[in-house]
XYZ file of C-alpha atoms in Angstrom:
429
model
C -59.498 129.208 -33.020
C -60.106 127.348 -29.911
C -60.689 123.647 -30.185
C -64.071 122.224 -28.947
C -64.023 120.791 -25.172
C -65.429 117.314 -26.396
C -62.185 116.885 -28.446
C -59.593 118.001 -25.760
C -61.469 116.065 -22.567
C -60.470 112.426 -23.761
C -56.960 113.395 -24.142
C -56.502 115.272 -21.092
C -58.257 112.235 -19.426
C -55.692 109.711 -20.795
C -52.784 111.909 -19.708
C -54.076 112.111 -16.254
C -54.479 108.349 -16.051
C -50.910 107.824 -17.332
C -48.727 108.368 -14.112
C -51.368 105.901 -12.366
C -50.477 103.176 -14.662
C -46.669 103.236 -14.181
C -43.641 103.834 -16.439
C -43.017 99.997 -16.635
C -46.109 99.105 -18.292
C -46.208 102.093 -20.577
C -42.544 101.221 -21.810
C -43.054 97.698 -22.344
C -46.489 98.016 -24.394
C -45.647 101.235 -26.271
C -41.886 100.861 -26.923
C -40.356 102.619 -29.888
C -37.222 101.248 -29.784
C -36.336 99.094 -32.931
C -32.866 97.811 -31.731
C -31.928 95.783 -28.708
C -29.890 97.101 -25.663
C -26.105 96.284 -25.450
C -26.926 93.622 -22.351
C -29.390 91.817 -24.516
C -27.216 92.089 -27.741
C -24.348 90.524 -25.677
C -26.480 87.645 -24.318
C -27.795 86.701 -27.761
C -24.428 86.660 -29.016
C -23.185 84.466 -26.399
C -26.056 81.812 -27.159
C -25.609 81.804 -30.786
C -21.921 81.062 -30.650
C -22.252 78.114 -28.399
C -24.945 76.403 -30.378
C -23.588 74.040 -32.870
C -25.176 74.265 -36.549
C -27.752 71.720 -37.159
C -26.926 68.452 -38.746
C -27.837 67.989 -42.406
C -30.837 66.090 -42.775
C -30.810 62.501 -43.697
C -32.212 62.302 -47.075
C -33.271 59.240 -48.796
C -33.302 59.085 -52.384
C -36.509 56.698 -52.487
C -38.574 59.484 -50.579
C -37.382 62.747 -51.207
C -40.605 64.527 -52.530
C -39.873 68.146 -53.087
C -37.606 70.095 -55.435
C -35.659 71.715 -52.479
C -34.724 68.032 -51.000
C -33.918 66.851 -54.386
C -31.325 69.468 -55.179
C -30.031 69.113 -51.740
C -29.440 65.500 -52.270
C -27.786 65.944 -55.408
C -25.700 68.470 -53.758
C -24.677 66.759 -50.533
C -24.507 62.977 -51.488
C -24.476 63.350 -55.535
C -27.153 60.627 -55.774
C -30.271 61.197 -58.209
C -33.676 60.484 -56.859
C -35.352 57.246 -57.829
C -38.738 56.956 -59.547
C -41.073 59.746 -60.109
C -41.902 62.373 -57.215
C -45.347 61.339 -56.984
C -44.032 57.819 -56.239
C -41.821 59.023 -53.701
C -44.285 60.945 -52.158
C -46.477 57.705 -51.762
C -43.643 55.771 -49.911
C -43.330 58.132 -47.131
C -46.863 57.128 -45.768
C -46.808 53.402 -47.017
C -45.734 50.367 -44.858
C -42.406 49.790 -46.860
C -44.016 46.461 -48.478
C -41.746 44.903 -51.100
C -43.001 45.286 -54.618
C -43.326 41.839 -55.257
C -45.115 40.989 -51.879
C -48.138 43.683 -52.554
C -51.057 42.088 -50.846
C -53.527 42.093 -53.781
C -54.914 39.006 -54.913
C -55.344 39.744 -58.652
C -51.609 41.105 -58.621
C -50.455 37.847 -57.023
C -52.381 35.674 -59.515
C -51.256 37.419 -62.562
C -47.590 37.038 -61.116
C -48.253 33.249 -60.907
C -49.271 33.379 -64.403
C -45.946 35.147 -65.765
C -43.972 32.912 -63.884
C -45.444 29.891 -65.593
C -44.775 31.611 -69.044
C -41.149 32.648 -67.832
C -40.601 28.875 -67.137
C -41.693 27.839 -70.318
C -39.537 30.219 -72.306
C -36.662 29.314 -70.168
C -37.230 25.530 -71.383
C -37.287 26.971 -74.931
C -33.967 28.821 -74.028
C -32.460 25.579 -72.891
C -33.705 23.545 -75.904
C -32.332 26.300 -78.634
C -28.796 26.277 -76.846
C -28.566 22.420 -77.257
C -29.557 23.021 -80.861
C -27.082 25.710 -81.602
C -24.295 23.378 -80.028
C -25.231 20.720 -82.209
C -25.398 22.574 -85.361
C -21.702 23.828 -84.719
C -20.413 20.120 -84.509
C -21.930 19.418 -88.000
C -19.506 19.513 -90.713
C -20.259 22.123 -93.232
C -20.854 19.663 -96.315
C -23.902 18.091 -94.619
C -25.288 21.455 -93.966
C -25.052 22.694 -97.673
C -21.943 24.616 -97.422
C -20.135 26.982 -95.003
C -22.335 30.065 -95.803
C -25.622 28.155 -95.206
C -24.338 26.798 -91.963
C -23.242 30.179 -90.946
C -26.522 31.544 -91.892
C -28.612 28.912 -90.087
C -26.662 29.659 -86.900
C -26.934 33.542 -87.170
C -30.740 32.964 -87.302
C -30.581 30.528 -84.523
C -28.615 32.915 -82.305
C -31.071 35.790 -83.084
C -34.208 33.622 -81.983
C -32.359 32.996 -78.734
C -31.925 36.519 -77.953
C -35.312 37.241 -78.833
C -36.344 34.276 -76.179
C -34.393 35.973 -73.724
C -36.295 39.367 -73.990
C -39.483 37.326 -74.042
C -38.843 35.645 -70.888
C -38.528 38.896 -68.768
C -40.818 41.264 -70.830
C -43.891 40.927 -68.606
C -42.222 40.942 -65.488
C -43.309 43.834 -63.103
C -40.132 43.974 -61.076
C -38.205 44.200 -64.113
C -40.122 46.980 -65.060
C -39.919 48.783 -61.984
C -36.080 48.587 -61.829
C -35.951 49.803 -65.159
C -37.910 53.069 -64.353
C -35.903 53.432 -61.059
C -32.897 53.723 -63.212
C -31.391 50.513 -61.464
C -31.280 48.189 -64.652
C -28.387 46.273 -65.259
C -27.058 46.879 -68.963
C -25.675 43.200 -69.229
C -28.953 41.751 -69.465
C -30.825 41.756 -72.715
C -34.011 42.563 -71.353
C -32.717 46.090 -69.929
C -30.759 46.847 -73.257
C -34.109 46.297 -74.852
C -36.074 48.319 -72.661
C -33.689 51.083 -73.144
C -33.570 50.809 -76.665
C -37.255 50.994 -77.093
C -37.303 54.167 -74.719
C -34.888 55.670 -76.797
C -36.379 55.163 -80.157
C -39.979 56.433 -78.557
C -38.944 60.011 -78.382
C -35.174 60.915 -78.508
C -34.402 59.275 -81.812
C -37.125 60.523 -83.303
C -36.152 64.300 -82.276
C -32.692 63.360 -83.521
C -33.871 62.438 -87.039
C -36.110 65.491 -87.454
C -33.121 67.733 -86.708
C -30.896 65.762 -88.947
C -33.359 66.197 -91.594
C -34.055 69.907 -90.884
C -30.452 70.711 -91.056
C -29.592 68.615 -93.939
C -27.104 66.658 -92.548
C -28.390 63.938 -95.004
C -27.351 64.283 -97.883
C -24.686 67.174 -97.201
C -22.376 64.947 -95.252
C -23.482 61.224 -95.716
C -25.841 59.799 -98.278
C -27.666 57.693 -95.644
C -27.794 57.425 -91.729
C -29.468 54.891 -89.606
C -28.159 55.492 -85.811
C -28.529 52.567 -83.686
C -26.651 53.922 -80.557
C -27.609 56.792 -78.290
C -25.255 59.749 -78.302
C -25.393 62.280 -75.550
C -23.300 65.823 -75.535
C -22.109 67.849 -73.045
C -19.734 70.541 -72.060
C -18.991 70.752 -68.283
C -22.331 70.612 -66.371
C -24.291 71.615 -69.546
C -26.126 69.146 -71.465
C -26.540 70.124 -75.328
C -29.904 69.143 -77.186
C -29.377 68.184 -80.604
C -29.289 71.438 -83.022
C -28.917 73.594 -79.992
C -26.779 76.920 -80.253
C -23.740 76.793 -77.931
C -21.833 79.903 -76.876
C -18.348 79.711 -78.256
C -16.689 80.219 -74.736
C -18.521 77.260 -73.615
C -17.559 74.917 -76.570
C -13.862 76.033 -76.179
C -12.979 73.155 -73.840
C -13.269 69.569 -75.290
C -16.915 67.895 -75.087
C -17.734 64.945 -73.184
C -19.839 62.237 -74.948
C -22.179 59.410 -73.360
C -22.205 56.717 -76.010
C -25.046 53.833 -75.323
C -25.018 50.883 -77.311
C -27.802 48.404 -77.042
C -26.001 45.194 -78.101
C -23.937 43.128 -75.894
C -20.662 43.078 -77.939
C -17.750 45.245 -77.035
C -16.351 47.309 -79.962
C -13.837 50.156 -81.028
C -15.355 53.289 -82.251
C -13.949 56.504 -83.837
C -15.144 59.666 -83.297
C -15.234 62.804 -85.618
C -16.429 66.255 -85.018
C -16.683 68.389 -88.295
C -18.023 71.585 -89.328
C -19.319 71.369 -93.130
C -20.124 75.225 -93.404
C -16.679 76.707 -93.434
C -16.686 79.569 -96.061
C -14.425 79.165 -99.135
C -13.594 82.833 -100.586
C -11.715 81.657 -103.561
C -14.313 79.184 -104.721
C -17.277 81.134 -103.383
C -18.774 78.235 -101.677
C -18.454 76.231 -98.536
C -16.136 73.385 -97.405
C -15.567 71.283 -94.600
C -13.190 71.166 -91.632
C -12.258 68.448 -88.745
C -12.386 69.829 -85.425
C -11.660 66.512 -83.787
C -10.774 62.972 -84.718
C -9.774 60.223 -82.591
C -9.910 56.263 -82.845
C -9.678 52.994 -81.236
C -12.102 54.035 -78.252
C -13.596 51.129 -76.473
C -17.533 51.033 -75.961
C -19.573 48.614 -74.295
C -23.262 48.512 -72.936
C -21.754 49.251 -69.365
C -18.975 51.370 -70.284
C -20.337 54.658 -72.065
C -18.585 57.736 -70.763
C -16.047 58.987 -73.219
C -14.747 62.363 -72.158
C -12.320 63.671 -75.032
C -10.131 65.615 -72.656
C -9.062 62.512 -71.138
C -8.256 60.446 -74.328
C -4.468 59.164 -74.418
C -3.134 61.382 -77.333
C -0.733 58.566 -78.526
C -3.085 56.056 -78.638
C -6.414 57.580 -80.025
C -5.928 61.505 -80.957
C -5.439 61.995 -84.617
C -6.308 65.534 -84.596
C -6.844 67.455 -81.050
C -9.830 69.383 -80.260
C -10.145 72.900 -82.199
C -12.869 75.241 -80.696
C -15.709 76.006 -82.956
C -15.810 79.363 -84.025
C -17.803 81.138 -86.965
C -16.764 84.607 -88.510
C -18.919 87.687 -87.930
C -21.675 88.043 -90.645
C -21.245 84.407 -91.638
C -24.315 82.114 -91.165
C -24.396 79.621 -88.375
C -21.983 76.646 -88.397
C -23.291 72.992 -88.060
C -20.890 71.089 -86.024
C -21.710 67.460 -85.922
C -20.116 64.672 -84.137
C -20.244 61.097 -85.624
C -19.659 57.754 -83.975
C -18.155 55.288 -86.198
C -17.888 51.544 -85.573
C -14.801 49.802 -86.700
C -15.059 46.672 -88.204
C -12.552 43.951 -87.038
C -11.948 42.256 -90.418
C -10.417 45.523 -91.910
C -7.962 46.208 -89.225
C -5.845 44.217 -86.852
C -7.187 41.360 -85.172
C -8.960 42.920 -82.284
C -9.982 45.836 -84.543
C -7.672 48.675 -83.599
C -6.363 51.007 -86.195
C -2.873 51.987 -86.592
C -2.783 55.622 -85.326
C 0.562 56.703 -86.585
C 0.087 55.563 -89.899
C -3.272 57.461 -90.062
C -1.684 60.639 -88.924
C 0.893 60.232 -91.639
C -1.522 59.604 -94.610
C -4.096 62.441 -93.424
C -1.351 65.213 -92.449
C -1.842 68.011 -90.199
C -4.402 69.618 -92.616
C -7.977 69.688 -91.053
C -9.532 71.760 -94.191
C -11.511 70.073 -96.630
C -12.029 66.934 -94.595
C -14.349 64.611 -96.197
C -16.033 61.814 -93.902
C -17.149 59.883 -97.057
C -13.447 59.741 -97.949
C -12.373 58.749 -94.618
C -14.719 56.042 -94.497
C -13.791 54.831 -97.781
C -11.631 51.602 -97.781
C -11.790 51.307 -93.839
C -15.168 49.531 -93.470
C -16.459 51.974 -90.972
C -20.149 52.730 -90.615
C -21.868 55.563 -88.556
C -23.800 54.079 -85.437
C -24.473 57.598 -83.714
C -24.573 61.319 -84.101
C -25.005 64.242 -82.405
C -25.037 67.948 -83.637
C -24.991 71.440 -82.576
C -24.990 74.791 -83.746
C -22.377 77.725 -83.471
C -22.621 81.387 -84.238
C -20.210 84.626 -84.062
C -20.973 86.088 -80.474
C -18.931 88.405 -78.215
C -16.529 85.657 -76.970
C -15.478 84.549 -80.219
C -12.299 86.695 -80.724
C -10.958 85.803 -77.132
C -11.416 82.185 -78.109
C -9.715 82.095 -81.712
C -6.841 83.921 -80.207
C -6.278 81.670 -77.393
C -6.550 78.594 -79.828
C -3.751 80.480 -82.008
C -6.207 80.560 -85.005
C -5.024 82.816 -87.908
C -7.350 84.569 -90.162
C -10.256 84.836 -87.928
C -10.560 88.645 -88.526
C -12.534 88.702 -91.349
C -16.034 90.195 -91.568
C -18.552 88.922 -94.366
C -21.028 91.416 -95.522
C -23.788 90.537 -97.826
C -23.127 91.974 -101.417
C -25.643 94.305 -102.815
C -26.928 93.380 -106.168
C -26.338 96.128 -108.967
C -29.100 98.152 -110.055
C -30.123 97.600 -113.661
C -29.422 101.009 -116.055
C -32.734 103.087 -116.159
C -34.297 102.516 -119.712
C -36.722 105.096 -120.713
C -39.523 103.642 -122.729
C -41.209 104.979 -125.983
C -43.938 107.378 -124.566
C -45.765 107.182 -127.752
C -46.662 103.698 -127.215
C -48.876 104.894 -124.197
C -50.897 107.424 -126.013
């Protein structure tokens, strides 16, 4: 069947005009090639090989405002961004005026009022220090006895610490530095702000987990944490009560113990599992996975990597990887930080590690924290916990650790059915 003439004539007209336009224009505008020629390809290679790589951008922790820039800053310089992302984005377009020189009349007048209040608090601090020094030189007989004198000095010292906090609690510069993570924990005001921030959320969450998982009274009868304890394995931070894979917890954990009072002290760290099945008694017992003593902790010295502790001076029981048998319920691994009282041990508060090893032996099973703290005048100041369950990597972990008796699988015992008893049918007639 022949096509109509009006459909062929436009196509013929275009073909007749093609030679007049020239082959160059057609090839340039209607090229069907998807790859470059060899000559162009060689030119591109020579130009790209001579150009140096672009230098990394100069990132400022005060002005980075995107997630990509934050990750790049942490990866290249190892520095965390300062403040909130909204504040850093606002600083990019600001004139970099110092915070205490903000050109707002109300702000400057308020700072004058706060400065006057701070000067009055400093005068009270000076007067209180003078009174404390005078009371220390007064004989105990004139104060009503040694106990009365000591109690008076303790109350005066406590009031002095409160005055130090009240002198700086309303300073906007202090609050700005604390929010930016630049506070000096040697100063009482920054320790107070850190304590308030911890108690506002993290401590509440921790106490909720302790109550939900029955840490009290299963392990201790009473617990009142006063120090923040953070736990992690490698780069992973563990939240209280979180499930941790056995391959992750195979290596010793790292702790961060933040205390909020000025004094330096020695602490003991105990990691125990209260959910070890006891087949003979048909119950559960506890196991100690790690025990170390004489660890110095202060407000500025908070990092405690368990893998780097000295074996002769600190470690009583080395790290035992947490594990659970197949079919058993999850295990609660609890980390306790115990403060050592100086009056119970040596003059500096240290524990004799060799005597403690001989007294406890090598047996980790049936470890009791109450029995361990009894007679040593230790009290817990911090706690953290995570959970462990049987997973695909448990068999490899226990084999590498040389643990015996791990190839046990627990199954639920089906209840025996009661014998069928046929009732008298006459009673239903």
